[in-house]
Short mmCIF file of C-alpha atoms and ligand atoms in Angstrom, two decimals:
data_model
loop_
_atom_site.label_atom_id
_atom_site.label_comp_id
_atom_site.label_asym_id
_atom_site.label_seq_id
_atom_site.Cartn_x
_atom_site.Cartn_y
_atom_site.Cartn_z
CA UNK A 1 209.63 191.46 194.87
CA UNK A 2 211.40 193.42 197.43
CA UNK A 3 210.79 193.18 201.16
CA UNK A 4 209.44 195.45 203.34
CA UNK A 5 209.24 195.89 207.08
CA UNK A 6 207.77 198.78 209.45
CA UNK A 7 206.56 198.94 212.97
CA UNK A 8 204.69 200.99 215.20
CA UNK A 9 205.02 201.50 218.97
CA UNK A 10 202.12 199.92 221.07
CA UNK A 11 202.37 203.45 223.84
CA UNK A 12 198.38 204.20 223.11
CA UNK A 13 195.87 203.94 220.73
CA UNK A 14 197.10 204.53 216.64
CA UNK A 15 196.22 208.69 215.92
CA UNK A 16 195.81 210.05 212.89
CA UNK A 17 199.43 210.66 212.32
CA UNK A 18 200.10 207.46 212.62
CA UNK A 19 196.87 206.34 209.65
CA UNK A 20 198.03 209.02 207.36
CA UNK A 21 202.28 208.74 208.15
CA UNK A 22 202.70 205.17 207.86
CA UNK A 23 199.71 202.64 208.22
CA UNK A 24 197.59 203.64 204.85
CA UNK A 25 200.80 203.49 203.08
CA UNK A 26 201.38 200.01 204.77
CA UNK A 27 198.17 198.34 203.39
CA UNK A 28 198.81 199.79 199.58
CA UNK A 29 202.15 198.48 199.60
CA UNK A 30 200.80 194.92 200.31
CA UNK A 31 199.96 194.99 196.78
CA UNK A 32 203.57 194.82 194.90
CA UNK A 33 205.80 193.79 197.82
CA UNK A 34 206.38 190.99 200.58
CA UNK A 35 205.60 192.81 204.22
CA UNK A 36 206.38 192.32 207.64
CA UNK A 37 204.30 194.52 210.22
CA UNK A 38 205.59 194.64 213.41
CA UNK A 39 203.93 195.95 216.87
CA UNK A 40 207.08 196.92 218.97
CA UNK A 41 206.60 196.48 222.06
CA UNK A 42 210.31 196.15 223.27
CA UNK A 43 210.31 199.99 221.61
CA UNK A 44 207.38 200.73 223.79
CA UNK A 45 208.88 199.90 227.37
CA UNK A 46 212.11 202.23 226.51
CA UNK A 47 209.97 204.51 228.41
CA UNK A 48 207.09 203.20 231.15
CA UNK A 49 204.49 201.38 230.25
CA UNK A 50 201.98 199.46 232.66
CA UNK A 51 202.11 195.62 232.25
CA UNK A 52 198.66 195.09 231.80
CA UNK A 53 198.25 198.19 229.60
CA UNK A 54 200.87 197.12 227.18
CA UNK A 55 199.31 193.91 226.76
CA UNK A 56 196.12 195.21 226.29
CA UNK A 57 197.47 197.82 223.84
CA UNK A 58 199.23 195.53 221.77
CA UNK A 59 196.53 193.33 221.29
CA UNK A 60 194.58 196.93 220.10
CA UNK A 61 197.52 197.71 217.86
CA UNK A 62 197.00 194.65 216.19
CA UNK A 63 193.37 194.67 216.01
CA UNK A 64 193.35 198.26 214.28
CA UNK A 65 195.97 197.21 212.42
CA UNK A 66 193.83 194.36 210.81
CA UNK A 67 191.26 196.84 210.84
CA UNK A 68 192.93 199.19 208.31
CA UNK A 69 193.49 196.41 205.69
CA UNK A 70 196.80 194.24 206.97
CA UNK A 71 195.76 191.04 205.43
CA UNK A 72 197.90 188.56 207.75
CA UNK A 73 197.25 185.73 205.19
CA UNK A 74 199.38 187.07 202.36
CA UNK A 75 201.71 189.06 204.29
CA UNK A 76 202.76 189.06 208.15
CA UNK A 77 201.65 190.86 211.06
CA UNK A 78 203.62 190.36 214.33
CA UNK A 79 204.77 191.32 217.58
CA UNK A 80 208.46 192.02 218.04
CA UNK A 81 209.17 190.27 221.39
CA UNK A 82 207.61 187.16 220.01
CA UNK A 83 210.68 187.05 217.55
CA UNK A 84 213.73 186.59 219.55
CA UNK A 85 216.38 187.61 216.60
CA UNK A 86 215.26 190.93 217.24
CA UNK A 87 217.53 191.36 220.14
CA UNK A 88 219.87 189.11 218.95
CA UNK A 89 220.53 191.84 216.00
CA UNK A 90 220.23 194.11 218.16
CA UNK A 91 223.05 193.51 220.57
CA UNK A 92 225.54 192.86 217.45
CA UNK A 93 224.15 196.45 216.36
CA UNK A 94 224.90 197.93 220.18
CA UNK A 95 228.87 197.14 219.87
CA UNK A 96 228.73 198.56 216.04
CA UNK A 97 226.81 201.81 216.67
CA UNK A 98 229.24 204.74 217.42
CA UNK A 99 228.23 206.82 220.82
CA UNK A 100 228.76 210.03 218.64
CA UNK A 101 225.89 208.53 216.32
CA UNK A 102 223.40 208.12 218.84
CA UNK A 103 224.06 211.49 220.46
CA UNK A 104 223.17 213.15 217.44
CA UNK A 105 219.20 211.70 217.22
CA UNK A 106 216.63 214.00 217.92
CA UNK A 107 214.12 211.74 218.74
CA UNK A 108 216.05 210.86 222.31
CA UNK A 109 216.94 214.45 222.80
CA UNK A 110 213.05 214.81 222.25
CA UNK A 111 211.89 211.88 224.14
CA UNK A 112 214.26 212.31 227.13
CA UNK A 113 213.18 216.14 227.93
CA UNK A 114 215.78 217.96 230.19
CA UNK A 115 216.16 215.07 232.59
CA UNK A 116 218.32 213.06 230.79
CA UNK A 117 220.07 211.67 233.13
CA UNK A 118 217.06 209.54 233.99
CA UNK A 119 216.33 208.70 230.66
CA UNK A 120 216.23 204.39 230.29
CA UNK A 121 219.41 203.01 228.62
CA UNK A 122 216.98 201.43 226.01
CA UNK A 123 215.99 204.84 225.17
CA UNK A 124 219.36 205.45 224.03
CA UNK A 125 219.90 202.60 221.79
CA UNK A 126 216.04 202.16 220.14
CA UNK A 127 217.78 203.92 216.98
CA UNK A 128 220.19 200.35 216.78
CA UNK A 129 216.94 197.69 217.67
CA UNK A 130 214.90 199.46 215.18
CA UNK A 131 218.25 198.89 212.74
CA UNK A 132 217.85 195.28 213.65
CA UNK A 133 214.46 195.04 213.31
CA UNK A 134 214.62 196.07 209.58
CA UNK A 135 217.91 194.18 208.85
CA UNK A 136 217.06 191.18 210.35
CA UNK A 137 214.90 190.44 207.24
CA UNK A 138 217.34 191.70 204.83
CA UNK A 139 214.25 194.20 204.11
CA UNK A 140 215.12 197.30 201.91
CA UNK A 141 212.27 199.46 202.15
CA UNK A 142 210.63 200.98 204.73
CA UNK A 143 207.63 202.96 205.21
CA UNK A 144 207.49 205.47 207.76
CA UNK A 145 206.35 208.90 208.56
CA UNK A 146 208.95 212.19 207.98
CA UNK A 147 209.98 211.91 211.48
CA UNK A 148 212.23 208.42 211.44
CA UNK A 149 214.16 210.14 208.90
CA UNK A 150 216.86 210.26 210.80
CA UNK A 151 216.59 206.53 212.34
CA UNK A 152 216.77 205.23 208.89
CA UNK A 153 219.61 207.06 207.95
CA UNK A 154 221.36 205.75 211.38
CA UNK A 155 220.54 201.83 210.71
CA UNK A 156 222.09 202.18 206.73
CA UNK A 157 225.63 203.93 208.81
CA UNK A 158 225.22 200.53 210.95
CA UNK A 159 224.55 198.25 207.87
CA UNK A 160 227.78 200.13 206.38
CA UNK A 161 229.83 199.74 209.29
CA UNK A 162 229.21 196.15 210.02
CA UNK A 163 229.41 194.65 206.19
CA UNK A 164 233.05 197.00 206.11
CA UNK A 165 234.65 195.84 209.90
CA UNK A 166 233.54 192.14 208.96
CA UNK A 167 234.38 192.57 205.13
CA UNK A 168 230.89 191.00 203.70
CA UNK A 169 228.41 192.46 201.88
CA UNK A 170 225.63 190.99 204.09
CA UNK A 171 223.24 193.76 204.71
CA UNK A 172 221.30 195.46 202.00
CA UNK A 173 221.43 199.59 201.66
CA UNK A 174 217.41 200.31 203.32
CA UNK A 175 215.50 202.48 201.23
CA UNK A 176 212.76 205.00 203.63
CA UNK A 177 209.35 205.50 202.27
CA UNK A 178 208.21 208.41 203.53
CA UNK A 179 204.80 209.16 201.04
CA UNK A 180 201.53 211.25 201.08
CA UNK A 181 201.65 214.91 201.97
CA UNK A 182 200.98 214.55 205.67
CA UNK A 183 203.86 212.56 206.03
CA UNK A 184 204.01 214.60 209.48
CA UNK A 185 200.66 215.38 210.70
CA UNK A 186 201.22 218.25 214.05
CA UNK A 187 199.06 218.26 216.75
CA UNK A 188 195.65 219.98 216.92
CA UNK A 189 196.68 222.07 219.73
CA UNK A 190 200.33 223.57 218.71
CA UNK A 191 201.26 223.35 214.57
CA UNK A 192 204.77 223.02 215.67
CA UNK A 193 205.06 219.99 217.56
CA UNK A 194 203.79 216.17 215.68
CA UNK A 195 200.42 214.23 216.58
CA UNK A 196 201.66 211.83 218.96
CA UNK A 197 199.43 208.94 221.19
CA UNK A 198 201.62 209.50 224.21
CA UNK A 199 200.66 213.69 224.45
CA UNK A 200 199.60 214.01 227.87
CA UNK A 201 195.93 216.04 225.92
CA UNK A 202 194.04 214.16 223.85
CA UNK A 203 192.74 217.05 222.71
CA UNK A 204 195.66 217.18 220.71
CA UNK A 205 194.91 214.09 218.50
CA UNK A 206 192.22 212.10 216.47
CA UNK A 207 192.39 208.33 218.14
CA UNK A 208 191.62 205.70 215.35
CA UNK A 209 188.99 204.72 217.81
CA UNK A 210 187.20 208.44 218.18
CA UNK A 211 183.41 208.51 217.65
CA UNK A 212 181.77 210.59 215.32
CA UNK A 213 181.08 212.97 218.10
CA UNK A 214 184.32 213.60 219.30
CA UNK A 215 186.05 213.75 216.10
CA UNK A 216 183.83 216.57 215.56
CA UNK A 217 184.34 218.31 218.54
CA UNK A 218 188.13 218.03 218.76
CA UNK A 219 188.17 219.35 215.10
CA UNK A 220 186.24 222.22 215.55
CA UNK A 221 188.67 223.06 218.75
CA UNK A 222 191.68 222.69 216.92
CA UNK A 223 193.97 225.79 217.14
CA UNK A 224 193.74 227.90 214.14
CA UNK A 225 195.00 231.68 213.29
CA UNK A 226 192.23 234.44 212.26
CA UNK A 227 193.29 235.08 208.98
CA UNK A 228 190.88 232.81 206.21
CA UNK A 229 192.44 230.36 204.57
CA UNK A 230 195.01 231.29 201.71
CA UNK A 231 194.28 230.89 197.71
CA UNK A 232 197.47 229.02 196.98
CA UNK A 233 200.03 226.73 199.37
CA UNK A 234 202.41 229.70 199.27
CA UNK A 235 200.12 231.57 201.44
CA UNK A 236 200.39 228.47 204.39
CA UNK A 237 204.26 229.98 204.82
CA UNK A 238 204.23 230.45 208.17
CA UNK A 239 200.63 229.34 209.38
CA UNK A 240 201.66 226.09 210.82
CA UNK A 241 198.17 225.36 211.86
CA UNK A 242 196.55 226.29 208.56
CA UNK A 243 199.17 224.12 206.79
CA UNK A 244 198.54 221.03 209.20
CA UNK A 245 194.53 221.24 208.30
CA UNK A 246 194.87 221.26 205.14
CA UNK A 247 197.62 219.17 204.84
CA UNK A 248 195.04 216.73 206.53
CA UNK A 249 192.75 217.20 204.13
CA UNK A 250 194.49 216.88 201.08
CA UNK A 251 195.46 213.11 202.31
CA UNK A 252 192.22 212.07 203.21
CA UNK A 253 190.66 213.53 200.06
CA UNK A 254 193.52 211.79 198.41
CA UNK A 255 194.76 215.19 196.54
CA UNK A 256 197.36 218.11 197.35
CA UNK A 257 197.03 221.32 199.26
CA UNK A 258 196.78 223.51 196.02
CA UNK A 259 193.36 221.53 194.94
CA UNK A 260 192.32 221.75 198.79
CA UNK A 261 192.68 225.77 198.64
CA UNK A 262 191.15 225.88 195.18
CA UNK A 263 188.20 224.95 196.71
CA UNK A 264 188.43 226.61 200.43
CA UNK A 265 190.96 229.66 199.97
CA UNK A 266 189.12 232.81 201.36
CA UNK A 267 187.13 231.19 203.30
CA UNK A 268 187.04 230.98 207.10
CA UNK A 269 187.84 228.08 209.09
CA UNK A 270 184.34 227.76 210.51
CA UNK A 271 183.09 226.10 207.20
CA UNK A 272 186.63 224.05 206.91
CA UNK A 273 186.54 222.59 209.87
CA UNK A 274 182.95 221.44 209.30
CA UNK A 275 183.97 219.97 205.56
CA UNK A 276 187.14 218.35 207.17
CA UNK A 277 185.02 217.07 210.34
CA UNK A 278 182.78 215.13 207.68
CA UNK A 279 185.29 213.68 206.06
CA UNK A 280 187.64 212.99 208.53
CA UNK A 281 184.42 211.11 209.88
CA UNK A 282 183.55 209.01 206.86
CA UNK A 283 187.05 207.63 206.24
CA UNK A 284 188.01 206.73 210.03
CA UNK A 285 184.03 205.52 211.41
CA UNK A 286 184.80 202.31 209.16
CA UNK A 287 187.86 201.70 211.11
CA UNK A 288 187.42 202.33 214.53
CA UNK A 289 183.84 199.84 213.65
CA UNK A 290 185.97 197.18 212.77
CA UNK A 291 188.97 197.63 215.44
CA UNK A 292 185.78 197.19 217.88
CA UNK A 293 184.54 194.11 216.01
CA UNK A 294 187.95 192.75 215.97
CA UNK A 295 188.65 192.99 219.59
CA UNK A 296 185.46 191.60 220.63
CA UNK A 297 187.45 187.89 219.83
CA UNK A 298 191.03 188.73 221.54
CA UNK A 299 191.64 185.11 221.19
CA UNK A 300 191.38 185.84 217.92
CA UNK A 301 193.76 188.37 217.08
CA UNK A 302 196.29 186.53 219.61
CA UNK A 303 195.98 183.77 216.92
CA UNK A 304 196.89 186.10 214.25
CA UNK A 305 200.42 187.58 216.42
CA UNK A 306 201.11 183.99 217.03
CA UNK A 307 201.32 182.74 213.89
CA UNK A 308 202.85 185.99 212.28
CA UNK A 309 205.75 185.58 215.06
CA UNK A 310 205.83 181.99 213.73
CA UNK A 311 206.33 182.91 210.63
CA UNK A 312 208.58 185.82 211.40
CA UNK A 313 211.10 183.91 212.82
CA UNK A 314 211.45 181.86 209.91
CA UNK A 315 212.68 184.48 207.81
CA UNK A 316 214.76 185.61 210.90
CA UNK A 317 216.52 183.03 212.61
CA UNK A 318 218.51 181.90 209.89
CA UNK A 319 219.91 185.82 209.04
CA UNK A 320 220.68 186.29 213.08
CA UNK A 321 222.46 183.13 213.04
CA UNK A 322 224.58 184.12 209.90
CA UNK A 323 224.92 188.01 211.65
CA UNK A 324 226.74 186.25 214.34
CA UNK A 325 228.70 183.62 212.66
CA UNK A 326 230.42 186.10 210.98
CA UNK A 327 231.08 188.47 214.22
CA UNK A 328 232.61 185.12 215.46
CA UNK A 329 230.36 183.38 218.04
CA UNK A 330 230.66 179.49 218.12
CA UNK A 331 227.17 178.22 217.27
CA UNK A 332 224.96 177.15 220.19
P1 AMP B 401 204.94 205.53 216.51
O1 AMP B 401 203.60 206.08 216.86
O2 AMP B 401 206.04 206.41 217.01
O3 AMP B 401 205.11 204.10 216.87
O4 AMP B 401 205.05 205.62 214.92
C1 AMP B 401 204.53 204.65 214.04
C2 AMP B 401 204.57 205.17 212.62
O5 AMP B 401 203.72 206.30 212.48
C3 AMP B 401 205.96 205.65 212.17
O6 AMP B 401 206.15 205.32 210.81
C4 AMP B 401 205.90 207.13 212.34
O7 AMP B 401 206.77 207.82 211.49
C5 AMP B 401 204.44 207.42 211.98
N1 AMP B 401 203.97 208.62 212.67
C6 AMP B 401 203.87 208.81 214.01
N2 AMP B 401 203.38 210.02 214.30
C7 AMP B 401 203.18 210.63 213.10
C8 AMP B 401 202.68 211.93 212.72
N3 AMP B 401 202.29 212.82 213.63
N4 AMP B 401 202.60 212.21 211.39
C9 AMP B 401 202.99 211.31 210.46
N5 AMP B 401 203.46 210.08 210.75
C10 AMP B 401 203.55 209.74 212.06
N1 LIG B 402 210.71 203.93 215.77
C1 LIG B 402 209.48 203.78 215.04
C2 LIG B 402 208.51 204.87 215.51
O1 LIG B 402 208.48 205.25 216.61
C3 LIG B 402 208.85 202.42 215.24
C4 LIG B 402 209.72 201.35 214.70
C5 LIG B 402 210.40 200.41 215.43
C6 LIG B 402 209.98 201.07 213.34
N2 LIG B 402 211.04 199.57 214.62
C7 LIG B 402 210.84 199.93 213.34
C8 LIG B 402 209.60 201.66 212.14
C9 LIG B 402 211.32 199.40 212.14
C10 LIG B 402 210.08 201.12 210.95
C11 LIG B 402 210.94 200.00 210.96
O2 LIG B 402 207.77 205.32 214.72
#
């Protein structure tokens, strides 16, 4: 059975990006494969994040993570400082990683903005502590949305690198995952930049934990073009709001865009918006019910880190040691 790991930030409450990118592709993997889930909340303080807040929001990570079907009995949901091999990893992975490579990612050109002088250090190197989050398990396949492309690519150079300067074949080749067809869900306000839980609007996301209400109401805002909606998926060419609806909808309806337009091509989006409001609705209500449920017993999913982490480290102790017997360090 191969091994998997993924992780997601703990910077805000999980969007709908996030549900349809990575975490309903998480819980059907938990089928055929061994998982590791990982909040990561060293990621998370690469840019600012209020101490209290960060607790508070990893606990809610975990809690809608539960919520969506992780099922922390047969597989293992964690938190990332709680495993200490992380950074271990990591640091190996900061003296491997070329200066060139990390120039290149888009997601610190991105994150930084113009000022990038004042951009944290540990923004720089995430790309090599996400590599060492993955490796550190020997996992080889990894579920993620379209936009850690490029970070996956990065931590199979670093693999490379290491097993050729240290002449081993210790780290596996990582496979991505990147499944569905809103593998990149945009925001509701601009159809050219992604959902994310740290845009400054909420307007410009569905929160796991929306009500009914607002769900509605943020749907029936969302930016659209005047034109109806196009017969076939040729006719979303260009219409990068159009395509992120229905892109939306074809996940949640589990089909593809050409069955969605079968159905709605011609019309306006007045009557989309209500059909994808009501849907939208029915598959997320369940969640954000049971997120609620969840974190009415914090002690309860602090258990469930705990003993993840416990187990965790298991798994990664041993493969950290190994990592830096190999680079050379007497053991401790
Ligand atoms: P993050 O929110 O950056 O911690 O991302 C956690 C996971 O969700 C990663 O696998 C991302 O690729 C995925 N993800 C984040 N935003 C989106 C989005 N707008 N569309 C699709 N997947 C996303
Ligand atoms: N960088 C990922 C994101 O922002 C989160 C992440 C951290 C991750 N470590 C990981 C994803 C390891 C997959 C595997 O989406």
């Amino acid at each position: 059975m191969q091994r998997i790991l993924s992780g997601i930030q703990p910077s805000g409450v999980p969007t709908l990006g996030n549900y349809l990118g990575a975490l309903r592709n998480w819980v059907a993997l938990q089928h055929d494969h061994e998982c590791l889930y990982c909040v990561v909340d060293l990621h998370a303080i690469t840019v600012w994040q209020d101490p209290h807040q960060l607790a508070a929001q990893t606990r809610e990570m975990a809690a809608a993570l539960l919520a969506c079907g992780i099922d922390p009995e047969r597989h293992v949901l964690f938190h990332q400082s709680a495993v200490h091999a992380h950074v271990r990893l990591a640091w190996i992975f900061n003296c491997i990683a070329r200066l060139g490579w990390l120039n290149r990612m888009t997601q610190f050109k991105d994150k930084a903005g113009k000022d990038r002088e004042n951009a944290s250090a540990g923004l720089y190197v995430y790309p090599n502590l996400m590599a060492a989050d993955i490796l550190v398990y020997h996992a080889t396949r990894v579920p993620v949305g379209d936009d850690q492309r490029q970070h996956l690519e990065l931590a199979n150079d670093i693999a490379q690198k290491f097993n050729h300067d240290y002449g081993v074949e210790f780290f596996p080749t990582i496979e991505p995952l990147i499944l569905g067809p809103a593998a990149r869900v945009m925001s509701l306000r601009d159809g050219t930049k992604k959902m994310s839980k740290s845009d400054p609007s909420d307007q410009s996301r569905i929160n796991l934990t929306d009500d009914a209400d607002t769900i509605a109401l943020k749907i029936r805002r969302a930016k659209t073009d005047p034109e109806p909606l196009p017969e076939t998926p040729a006719g979303l060419e260009g219409r990068p709001e159009a395509r992120n609806l229905v892109g939306i909808y074809a996940a949640l309806a589990e089909t593809d865009a050409a069955a969605v337009l079968a159905e709605h091509g011609g019309k306006g989006f007045g009557p989309f918006k209500e059909a994808l409001a009501a849907l939208t609705i029915a598959r997320l209500e369940p969640i954000a019910e049971e997120t609620r449920r969840r974190l009415a017993d914090p002690g309860g999913v602090d258990a469930v880190l705990r003993k993840g982490a416990r187990r965790a480290a298991e798994i990664a102790d041993p493969i950290a040691a190994e990592a830096e017997r190999l680079v050379g360090f007497l053991p401790g």
